[in-house]
Amino acid sequence: MEDYYEGDLLESNGVKMLILKKWKNRDFIALTDNNSNPERYSSVDIRNYTKISKVPIEPLNLLKKALRV
């Protein structure tokens, strides 16, 4: 399984997911394009996702502040 980090943009079956915050136990908070609120996921939830890009740190930090993550 590929390791994912904060700022990674993932995709599976047309659904995109942006990882906003990650914990040591591999759980993370992510924002998906089909849901307006960030949700908590586990590493099992993304095993079929592939990394398509990385968001630069400055825009990511602004987004996290705006969403209060």
Coordinates of N, CA and C in Angstrom, one line a residue:
M1 N 0.8 -1.2 0.0 CA 0.0 0.0 0.0 C 0.9 1.2 0.0
E2 N 0.6 2.2 -0.9 CA 1.3 3.4 -1.0 C 1.0 4.3 0.3
D3 N 2.0 5.0 0.7 CA 1.8 5.9 1.9 C 1.4 7.3 1.4
Y4 N 0.4 7.8 2.1 CA -0.1 9.1 1.7 C 0.1 10.1 2.8
Y5 N 0.2 11.4 2.4 CA 0.6 12.5 3.3 C -0.4 13.7 3.1
E6 N -0.3 14.6 4.1 CA -1.2 15.8 4.0 C -0.9 16.5 2.7
G7 N -1.9 16.9 2.0 CA -1.8 17.7 0.7 C -1.8 16.8 -0.5
D8 N -1.9 15.5 -0.3 CA -2.0 14.6 -1.5 C -3.4 14.6 -2.0
L9 N -3.6 14.7 -3.3 CA -4.8 14.6 -4.0 C -5.0 13.2 -4.6
L10 N -6.0 12.5 -4.2 CA -6.2 11.1 -4.6 C -7.5 11.0 -5.5
E11 N -7.5 10.0 -6.3 CA -8.7 9.8 -7.1 C -9.0 8.3 -7.3
S12 N -10.3 8.0 -7.3 CA -10.8 6.6 -7.5 C -12.2 6.7 -8.1
N13 N -12.4 6.1 -9.3 CA -13.7 6.0 -9.9 C -14.3 7.4 -10.1
G14 N -13.5 8.4 -10.4 CA -13.9 9.8 -10.6 C -14.1 10.6 -9.4
V15 N -14.0 10.0 -8.2 CA -14.1 10.7 -6.9 C -12.7 11.2 -6.5
K16 N -12.6 12.5 -6.2 CA -11.3 13.0 -5.8 C -11.4 13.3 -4.3
M17 N -10.2 13.1 -3.6 CA -10.1 13.3 -2.2 C -8.8 14.0 -1.9
L18 N -8.9 15.1 -1.1 CA -7.7 15.8 -0.6 C -7.5 15.6 0.8
I19 N -6.3 15.0 1.2 CA -5.9 14.8 2.6 C -5.5 16.1 3.2
L20 N -6.3 16.4 4.3 CA -6.0 17.7 5.0 C -5.2 17.5 6.3
K21 N -5.4 16.4 7.0 CA -4.7 16.1 8.2 C -4.5 14.6 8.4
K22 N -3.3 14.2 8.8 CA -3.1 12.7 9.0 C -2.5 12.5 10.4
W23 N -3.0 11.4 11.0 CA -2.5 11.0 12.3 C -1.5 9.8 12.2
K24 N -0.8 9.5 13.3 CA 0.2 8.4 13.2 C -0.5 7.1 13.0
N25 N -1.7 6.9 13.5 CA -2.4 5.6 13.3 C -2.9 5.5 11.9
R26 N -2.6 6.4 10.9 CA -2.9 6.3 9.5 C -4.3 6.8 9.2
D27 N -5.1 7.2 10.3 CA -6.4 7.8 10.0 C -6.1 9.2 9.5
F28 N -7.1 9.8 8.9 CA -6.9 11.2 8.4 C -8.2 11.9 8.1
I29 N -8.2 13.2 8.0 CA -9.3 14.0 7.6 C -9.1 14.4 6.2
A30 N -10.2 14.2 5.4 CA -10.1 14.6 4.0 C -11.3 15.2 3.5
L31 N -11.2 16.0 2.4 CA -12.3 16.7 1.8 C -12.5 16.0 0.4
T32 N -13.7 15.5 0.1 CA -14.0 14.9 -1.1 C -14.8 15.8 -2.0
D33 N -14.8 15.6 -3.3 CA -15.5 16.4 -4.2 C -17.0 16.2 -4.2
N34 N -17.4 15.1 -3.6 CA -18.9 14.8 -3.5 C -19.5 15.1 -2.1
N35 N -18.7 15.8 -1.2 CA -19.2 16.2 0.1 C -18.5 17.5 0.5
S36 N -19.3 18.4 1.0 CA -18.8 19.8 1.3 C -18.1 19.9 2.6
N37 N -18.2 18.9 3.5 CA -17.6 18.9 4.8 C -16.4 17.9 4.9
P38 N -15.3 18.3 5.5 CA -14.3 17.3 5.7 C -14.7 16.1 6.6
E39 N -14.3 14.9 6.3 CA -14.7 13.8 7.1 C -13.4 13.0 7.5
R40 N -13.6 12.1 8.6 CA -12.5 11.3 9.0 C -12.5 10.0 8.3
Y41 N -11.4 9.5 7.8 CA -11.3 8.2 7.1 C -10.1 7.4 7.7
S42 N -10.1 6.1 7.4 CA -9.0 5.3 7.8 C -8.2 4.9 6.5
S43 N -7.1 4.3 6.7 CA -6.2 3.9 5.6 C -6.9 2.9 4.7
V44 N -7.8 2.1 5.3 CA -8.5 1.0 4.6 C -9.5 1.7 3.6
D45 N -10.0 2.9 3.9 CA -11.0 3.5 3.0 C -10.4 4.0 1.7
I46 N -9.0 4.1 1.6 CA -8.4 4.6 0.4 C -7.5 3.6 -0.3
R47 N -7.7 2.4 -0.1 CA -6.8 1.4 -0.7 C -6.9 1.3 -2.2
N48 N -8.1 1.8 -2.7 CA -8.3 1.7 -4.2 C -8.0 3.1 -4.8
Y49 N -7.5 4.1 -4.1 CA -7.2 5.4 -4.6 C -5.8 5.5 -5.1
T50 N -5.6 6.3 -6.1 CA -4.3 6.6 -6.6 C -3.9 8.1 -6.4
K51 N -2.7 8.3 -6.2 CA -2.3 9.7 -6.0 C -2.1 10.4 -7.3
I52 N -2.8 11.5 -7.5 CA -2.7 12.2 -8.8 C -1.9 13.5 -8.8
S53 N -1.8 14.1 -7.6 CA -1.0 15.3 -7.5 C -0.8 15.6 -6.0
K54 N 0.0 16.7 -5.8 CA 0.3 17.2 -4.4 C 0.0 18.7 -4.4
V55 N -0.8 19.1 -3.4 CA -1.1 20.5 -3.2 C 0.0 21.2 -2.5
P56 N 0.5 22.4 -3.0 CA 1.5 23.1 -2.3 C 1.1 23.5 -0.9
I57 N 2.1 23.6 0.0 CA 1.8 23.8 1.5 C 1.1 25.1 1.8
E58 N 1.4 26.2 1.1 CA 0.7 27.5 1.5 C -0.8 27.4 1.2
P59 N -1.2 27.0 0.0 CA -2.7 27.0 -0.3 C -3.3 25.9 0.6
L60 N -2.6 24.8 0.9 CA -3.2 23.8 1.8 C -3.4 24.4 3.2
N61 N -2.5 25.1 3.7 CA -2.6 25.7 5.1 C -3.8 26.7 5.1
L62 N -3.9 27.5 4.1 CA -5.1 28.5 4.0 C -6.4 27.7 4.0
L63 N -6.5 26.6 3.2 CA -7.7 25.8 3.2 C -8.0 25.2 4.5
K64 N -7.0 24.7 5.2 CA -7.2 24.1 6.5 C -7.7 25.1 7.5
K65 N -7.2 26.4 7.5 CA -7.6 27.4 8.4 C -9.1 27.8 8.1
A66 N -9.4 27.9 6.8 CA -10.8 28.2 6.4 C -11.8 27.2 6.8
L67 N -11.4 25.9 6.8 CA -12.3 24.8 7.2 C -12.2 24.5 8.7
R68 N -11.2 25.1 9.3 CA -11.0 24.9 10.8 C -10.6 23.5 11.1
V69 N -9.7 23.0 10.3 CA -9.2 21.6 10.5 C -7.8 21.7 11.2

